[in-house]
Amino acid sequence: MPTSPKRKRPDGTVVRFAPSSQRISHLPDEPDDDFEAATRWGEDPSSLATIVGTGAHQAKNEEAVLRLVNAARARAGLRALRADERLRAAAREHSRDMARRDFCAHENPDGLSPADRMRAKFYPDPGAENVARGQKSPQSVMDAWMNSPGHRANLLNADFRAIGVGVFFGRGGPCWTQNFGY
């Protein structure tokens, strides 16, 4: 009688599993902060673009920012913004560009404005953009934007109807972009 369960793969090879008494019943809690996670697990935080740069991780952080934006708008008595994939695509590309070319600005080094980038993604009525760099979590970037009068005004603009959030995890810390549309 085998001491461990086994399973045959389609190719005929056998996979053996540790006896249940030796299996891990739970995994340690994942840290909320990806930089902390990389360091805890012995990885170099400067290589986070390959570790946490997956689409799923990116989307998780972007969705968290969207929830925080709509919560702030609700507290101010404003309607929620709807997510727009065209605005998100423009925001993601700008965040990636800022990380790769080491800048943090609304106009990129080629002179393209937020409206140029949003229209390039076929969004017909661009509104405004918020950018940030270095904040390690959705909450910290939202805190920074809410504490900046210009960024706060964009977040709480009652005329905006749509938003796209983009983040890129690079060597200089995460780069964040919010694109707003009418």
PDB file of C-alpha atoms in Angstrom:
ATOM      1  CA  MET A   1       0.000   0.000   0.000  1.00  0.00           C
ATOM      2  CA  PRO A   2       1.516   3.393  -1.004  1.00  0.00           C
ATOM      3  CA  THR A   3       2.341   5.894   1.727  1.00  0.00           C
ATOM      4  CA  SER A   4       1.251   8.863  -0.345  1.00  0.00           C
ATOM      5  CA  PRO A   5      -1.575   9.467  -2.782  1.00  0.00           C
ATOM      6  CA  LYS A   6      -0.633   9.434  -6.443  1.00  0.00           C
ATOM      7  CA  ARG A   7      -2.240  10.506  -9.647  1.00  0.00           C
ATOM      8  CA  LYS A   8      -1.461   9.566 -13.234  1.00  0.00           C
ATOM      9  CA  ARG A   9      -0.914  12.318 -15.743  1.00  0.00           C
ATOM     10  CA  PRO A  10      -2.291  11.984 -19.286  1.00  0.00           C
ATOM     11  CA  ASP A  11       1.232  11.135 -20.503  1.00  0.00           C
ATOM     12  CA  GLY A  12       1.376   8.131 -18.127  1.00  0.00           C
ATOM     13  CA  THR A  13       3.810   9.592 -15.586  1.00  0.00           C
ATOM     14  CA  VAL A  14       2.856   9.487 -11.920  1.00  0.00           C
ATOM     15  CA  VAL A  15       2.604  12.451  -9.575  1.00  0.00           C
ATOM     16  CA  ARG A  16       3.018  11.682  -5.869  1.00  0.00           C
ATOM     17  CA  PHE A  17       1.626  13.906  -3.150  1.00  0.00           C
ATOM     18  CA  ALA A  18       2.841  14.233   0.426  1.00  0.00           C
ATOM     19  CA  PRO A  19       0.737  12.394   3.002  1.00  0.00           C
ATOM     20  CA  SER A  20      -2.028  14.594   4.372  1.00  0.00           C
ATOM     21  CA  SER A  21      -0.224  14.875   7.715  1.00  0.00           C
ATOM     22  CA  GLN A  22       2.649  16.631   5.929  1.00  0.00           C
ATOM     23  CA  ARG A  23       0.592  18.897   3.692  1.00  0.00           C
ATOM     24  CA  ILE A  24       0.329  22.590   4.390  1.00  0.00           C
ATOM     25  CA  SER A  25      -3.209  23.264   5.508  1.00  0.00           C
ATOM     26  CA  HIS A  26      -3.015  27.016   4.935  1.00  0.00           C
ATOM     27  CA  LEU A  27      -0.712  29.553   3.404  1.00  0.00           C
ATOM     28  CA  PRO A  28       0.630  32.499   5.366  1.00  0.00           C
ATOM     29  CA  ASP A  29      -1.331  35.699   4.970  1.00  0.00           C
ATOM     30  CA  GLU A  30      -0.284  37.649   1.923  1.00  0.00           C
ATOM     31  CA  PRO A  31       0.944  41.130   2.731  1.00  0.00           C
ATOM     32  CA  ASP A  32      -1.152  43.939   1.288  1.00  0.00           C
ATOM     33  CA  ASP A  33       1.956  45.722   0.133  1.00  0.00           C
ATOM     34  CA  ASP A  34       3.639  44.101  -2.889  1.00  0.00           C
ATOM     35  CA  PHE A  35       7.009  45.627  -2.078  1.00  0.00           C
ATOM     36  CA  GLU A  36       6.830  44.054   1.398  1.00  0.00           C
ATOM     37  CA  ALA A  37       5.780  40.757  -0.165  1.00  0.00           C
ATOM     38  CA  ALA A  38       8.701  40.710  -2.573  1.00  0.00           C
ATOM     39  CA  THR A  39      11.151  41.487   0.207  1.00  0.00           C
ATOM     40  CA  ARG A  40       9.596  38.935   2.582  1.00  0.00           C
ATOM     41  CA  TRP A  41       9.871  36.196  -0.030  1.00  0.00           C
ATOM     42  CA  GLY A  42      13.501  37.000  -0.788  1.00  0.00           C
ATOM     43  CA  GLU A  43      12.971  38.799  -4.063  1.00  0.00           C
ATOM     44  CA  ASP A  44      14.466  42.076  -5.136  1.00  0.00           C
ATOM     45  CA  PRO A  45      11.769  44.794  -5.027  1.00  0.00           C
ATOM     46  CA  SER A  46      13.410  46.506  -8.016  1.00  0.00           C
ATOM     47  CA  SER A  47      12.302  43.590 -10.194  1.00  0.00           C
ATOM     48  CA  LEU A  48       8.628  44.011  -9.317  1.00  0.00           C
ATOM     49  CA  ALA A  49       7.602  44.746 -12.887  1.00  0.00           C
ATOM     50  CA  THR A  50       7.982  41.047 -13.602  1.00  0.00           C
ATOM     51  CA  ILE A  51       6.631  39.859 -10.240  1.00  0.00           C
ATOM     52  CA  VAL A  52       3.535  41.949  -9.771  1.00  0.00           C
ATOM     53  CA  GLY A  53       3.080  43.287 -13.260  1.00  0.00           C
ATOM     54  CA  THR A  54       0.556  40.653 -14.259  1.00  0.00           C
ATOM     55  CA  GLY A  55      -2.757  41.722 -15.663  1.00  0.00           C
ATOM     56  CA  ALA A  56      -4.612  40.246 -12.695  1.00  0.00           C
ATOM     57  CA  HIS A  57      -2.498  42.139 -10.167  1.00  0.00           C
ATOM     58  CA  GLN A  58      -2.774  45.316 -12.165  1.00  0.00           C
ATOM     59  CA  ALA A  59      -6.561  44.996 -12.433  1.00  0.00           C
ATOM     60  CA  LYS A  60      -6.905  44.268  -8.694  1.00  0.00           C
ATOM     61  CA  ASN A  61      -5.157  47.531  -7.816  1.00  0.00           C
ATOM     62  CA  GLU A  62      -6.995  49.513 -10.480  1.00  0.00           C
ATOM     63  CA  GLU A  63     -10.369  48.209  -9.294  1.00  0.00           C
ATOM     64  CA  ALA A  64      -9.461  49.108  -5.710  1.00  0.00           C
ATOM     65  CA  VAL A  65      -8.744  52.693  -6.779  1.00  0.00           C
ATOM     66  CA  LEU A  66     -12.061  52.810  -8.640  1.00  0.00           C
ATOM     67  CA  ARG A  67     -13.907  51.675  -5.504  1.00  0.00           C
ATOM     68  CA  LEU A  68     -12.104  54.316  -3.435  1.00  0.00           C
ATOM     69  CA  VAL A  69     -12.931  57.029  -5.982  1.00  0.00           C
ATOM     70  CA  ASN A  70     -16.605  56.124  -5.995  1.00  0.00           C
ATOM     71  CA  ALA A  71     -16.669  55.962  -2.182  1.00  0.00           C
ATOM     72  CA  ALA A  72     -15.198  59.482  -2.013  1.00  0.00           C
ATOM     73  CA  ARG A  73     -17.739  60.695  -4.555  1.00  0.00           C
ATOM     74  CA  ALA A  74     -20.594  59.102  -2.592  1.00  0.00           C
ATOM     75  CA  ARG A  75     -19.442  60.886   0.582  1.00  0.00           C
ATOM     76  CA  ALA A  76     -19.562  64.141  -1.406  1.00  0.00           C
ATOM     77  CA  GLY A  77     -23.072  63.372  -2.667  1.00  0.00           C
ATOM     78  CA  LEU A  78     -21.938  62.678  -6.252  1.00  0.00           C
ATOM     79  CA  ARG A  79     -22.868  59.836  -8.578  1.00  0.00           C
ATOM     80  CA  ALA A  80     -20.437  56.986  -9.121  1.00  0.00           C
ATOM     81  CA  LEU A  81     -18.199  56.985 -12.174  1.00  0.00           C
ATOM     82  CA  ARG A  82     -18.498  54.074 -14.575  1.00  0.00           C
ATOM     83  CA  ALA A  83     -15.354  52.242 -15.614  1.00  0.00           C
ATOM     84  CA  ASP A  84     -14.454  52.691 -19.264  1.00  0.00           C
ATOM     85  CA  GLU A  85     -11.976  50.323 -20.891  1.00  0.00           C
ATOM     86  CA  ARG A  86     -10.793  52.933 -23.413  1.00  0.00           C
ATOM     87  CA  LEU A  87      -9.864  55.294 -20.589  1.00  0.00           C
ATOM     88  CA  ARG A  88      -8.265  52.415 -18.696  1.00  0.00           C
ATOM     89  CA  ALA A  89      -6.160  51.472 -21.711  1.00  0.00           C
ATOM     90  CA  ALA A  90      -4.938  55.059 -22.073  1.00  0.00           C
ATOM     91  CA  ALA A  91      -4.206  55.248 -18.330  1.00  0.00           C
ATOM     92  CA  ARG A  92      -2.323  51.944 -18.314  1.00  0.00           C
ATOM     93  CA  GLU A  93      -0.182  52.943 -21.271  1.00  0.00           C
ATOM     94  CA  HIS A  94       0.659  56.302 -19.703  1.00  0.00           C
ATOM     95  CA  SER A  95       1.588  54.664 -16.385  1.00  0.00           C
ATOM     96  CA  ARG A  96       3.840  52.187 -18.207  1.00  0.00           C
ATOM     97  CA  ASP A  97       5.397  55.019 -20.234  1.00  0.00           C
ATOM     98  CA  MET A  98       6.101  57.057 -17.086  1.00  0.00           C
ATOM     99  CA  ALA A  99       7.806  54.077 -15.452  1.00  0.00           C
ATOM    100  CA  ARG A 100       9.876  53.122 -18.474  1.00  0.00           C
ATOM    101  CA  ARG A 101      10.985  56.646 -19.369  1.00  0.00           C
ATOM    102  CA  ASP A 102      11.332  57.805 -15.752  1.00  0.00           C
ATOM    103  CA  PHE A 103       9.007  60.798 -15.632  1.00  0.00           C
ATOM    104  CA  CYS A 104       5.808  61.752 -13.857  1.00  0.00           C
ATOM    105  CA  ALA A 105       3.801  64.332 -15.763  1.00  0.00           C
ATOM    106  CA  HIS A 106       0.606  64.790 -17.712  1.00  0.00           C
ATOM    107  CA  GLU A 107       2.422  65.561 -20.944  1.00  0.00           C
ATOM    108  CA  ASN A 108       4.804  62.824 -22.040  1.00  0.00           C
ATOM    109  CA  PRO A 109       8.312  63.568 -23.408  1.00  0.00           C
ATOM    110  CA  ASP A 110       6.900  63.379 -26.954  1.00  0.00           C
ATOM    111  CA  GLY A 111       4.473  66.204 -26.167  1.00  0.00           C
ATOM    112  CA  LEU A 112       1.279  64.098 -26.068  1.00  0.00           C
ATOM    113  CA  SER A 113      -1.367  65.415 -23.696  1.00  0.00           C
ATOM    114  CA  PRO A 114      -3.906  63.399 -21.703  1.00  0.00           C
ATOM    115  CA  ALA A 115      -6.607  64.333 -24.241  1.00  0.00           C
ATOM    116  CA  ASP A 116      -4.374  63.137 -27.098  1.00  0.00           C
ATOM    117  CA  ARG A 117      -3.869  59.766 -25.398  1.00  0.00           C
ATOM    118  CA  MET A 118      -7.564  59.327 -24.547  1.00  0.00           C
ATOM    119  CA  ARG A 119      -8.655  60.193 -28.089  1.00  0.00           C
ATOM    120  CA  ALA A 120      -6.048  57.771 -29.459  1.00  0.00           C
ATOM    121  CA  LYS A 121      -7.983  55.065 -27.580  1.00  0.00           C
ATOM    122  CA  PHE A 122     -11.212  56.316 -29.233  1.00  0.00           C
ATOM    123  CA  TYR A 123     -12.661  58.028 -26.167  1.00  0.00           C
ATOM    124  CA  PRO A 124     -14.595  60.946 -27.702  1.00  0.00           C
ATOM    125  CA  ASP A 125     -14.922  63.356 -24.765  1.00  0.00           C
ATOM    126  CA  PRO A 126     -11.800  63.491 -22.542  1.00  0.00           C
ATOM    127  CA  GLY A 127     -12.051  65.333 -19.250  1.00  0.00           C
ATOM    128  CA  ALA A 128      -8.941  65.355 -17.057  1.00  0.00           C
ATOM    129  CA  GLU A 129      -6.103  63.234 -15.725  1.00  0.00           C
ATOM    130  CA  ASN A 130      -4.483  62.542 -12.352  1.00  0.00           C
ATOM    131  CA  VAL A 131      -0.989  61.044 -12.166  1.00  0.00           C
ATOM    132  CA  ALA A 132       1.189  59.942  -9.259  1.00  0.00           C
ATOM    133  CA  ARG A 133       4.336  57.948  -8.678  1.00  0.00           C
ATOM    134  CA  GLY A 134       5.722  55.994  -5.753  1.00  0.00           C
ATOM    135  CA  GLN A 135       2.614  55.313  -3.685  1.00  0.00           C
ATOM    136  CA  LYS A 136       2.645  51.613  -2.863  1.00  0.00           C
ATOM    137  CA  SER A 137      -1.075  50.948  -2.495  1.00  0.00           C
ATOM    138  CA  PRO A 138      -4.435  52.093  -3.831  1.00  0.00           C
ATOM    139  CA  GLN A 139      -5.215  53.739  -0.474  1.00  0.00           C
ATOM    140  CA  SER A 140      -1.930  55.664  -0.369  1.00  0.00           C
ATOM    141  CA  VAL A 141      -2.353  56.997  -3.910  1.00  0.00           C
ATOM    142  CA  MET A 142      -5.952  58.019  -3.157  1.00  0.00           C
ATOM    143  CA  ASP A 143      -4.812  59.784   0.018  1.00  0.00           C
ATOM    144  CA  ALA A 144      -2.215  61.694  -2.010  1.00  0.00           C
ATOM    145  CA  TRP A 145      -4.748  62.714  -4.646  1.00  0.00           C
ATOM    146  CA  MET A 146      -7.398  63.714  -2.097  1.00  0.00           C
ATOM    147  CA  ASN A 147      -4.818  65.887  -0.295  1.00  0.00           C
ATOM    148  CA  SER A 148      -3.952  67.747  -3.504  1.00  0.00           C
ATOM    149  CA  PRO A 149      -6.481  70.457  -4.435  1.00  0.00           C
ATOM    150  CA  GLY A 150      -6.190  69.966  -8.211  1.00  0.00           C
ATOM    151  CA  HIS A 151      -6.383  66.183  -8.085  1.00  0.00           C
ATOM    152  CA  ARG A 152      -9.237  66.318  -5.585  1.00  0.00           C
ATOM    153  CA  ALA A 153     -11.147  68.673  -7.895  1.00  0.00           C
ATOM    154  CA  ASN A 154     -10.846  66.124 -10.712  1.00  0.00           C
ATOM    155  CA  LEU A 155     -11.973  63.264  -8.473  1.00  0.00           C
ATOM    156  CA  LEU A 156     -15.002  65.215  -7.283  1.00  0.00           C
ATOM    157  CA  ASN A 157     -15.962  66.872 -10.565  1.00  0.00           C
ATOM    158  CA  ALA A 158     -19.728  66.383 -10.851  1.00  0.00           C
ATOM    159  CA  ASP A 159     -19.604  66.656 -14.650  1.00  0.00           C
ATOM    160  CA  PHE A 160     -17.433  63.583 -15.149  1.00  0.00           C
ATOM    161  CA  ARG A 161     -19.231  60.324 -15.946  1.00  0.00           C
ATOM    162  CA  ALA A 162     -16.429  57.826 -16.688  1.00  0.00           C
ATOM    163  CA  ILE A 163     -13.015  56.856 -15.388  1.00  0.00           C
ATOM    164  CA  GLY A 164     -10.131  54.631 -16.367  1.00  0.00           C
ATOM    165  CA  VAL A 165      -7.443  53.771 -13.830  1.00  0.00           C
ATOM    166  CA  GLY A 166      -4.046  52.432 -14.833  1.00  0.00           C
ATOM    167  CA  VAL A 167      -1.074  51.350 -12.752  1.00  0.00           C
ATOM    168  CA  PHE A 168       2.353  50.016 -13.662  1.00  0.00           C
ATOM    169  CA  PHE A 169       4.737  48.550 -11.104  1.00  0.00           C
ATOM    170  CA  GLY A 170       8.248  49.567 -12.083  1.00  0.00           C
ATOM    171  CA  ARG A 171      11.647  50.222 -10.531  1.00  0.00           C
ATOM    172  CA  GLY A 172      10.863  53.756  -9.369  1.00  0.00           C
ATOM    173  CA  GLY A 173       7.749  52.591  -7.575  1.00  0.00           C
ATOM    174  CA  PRO A 174       4.267  52.237  -8.966  1.00  0.00           C
ATOM    175  CA  CYS A 175       3.096  54.796 -11.516  1.00  0.00           C
ATOM    176  CA  TRP A 176      -0.613  55.606 -11.323  1.00  0.00           C
ATOM    177  CA  THR A 177      -2.894  57.331 -13.819  1.00  0.00           C
ATOM    178  CA  GLN A 178      -6.578  58.202 -13.665  1.00  0.00           C
ATOM    179  CA  ASN A 179      -8.306  59.373 -16.851  1.00  0.00           C
ATOM    180  CA  PHE A 180     -11.702  61.052 -16.535  1.00  0.00           C
ATOM    181  CA  GLY A 181     -14.274  61.519 -19.243  1.00  0.00           C
ATOM    182  CA  TYR A 182     -17.548  63.341 -19.773  1.00  0.00           C
TER     183      TYR A 182
END
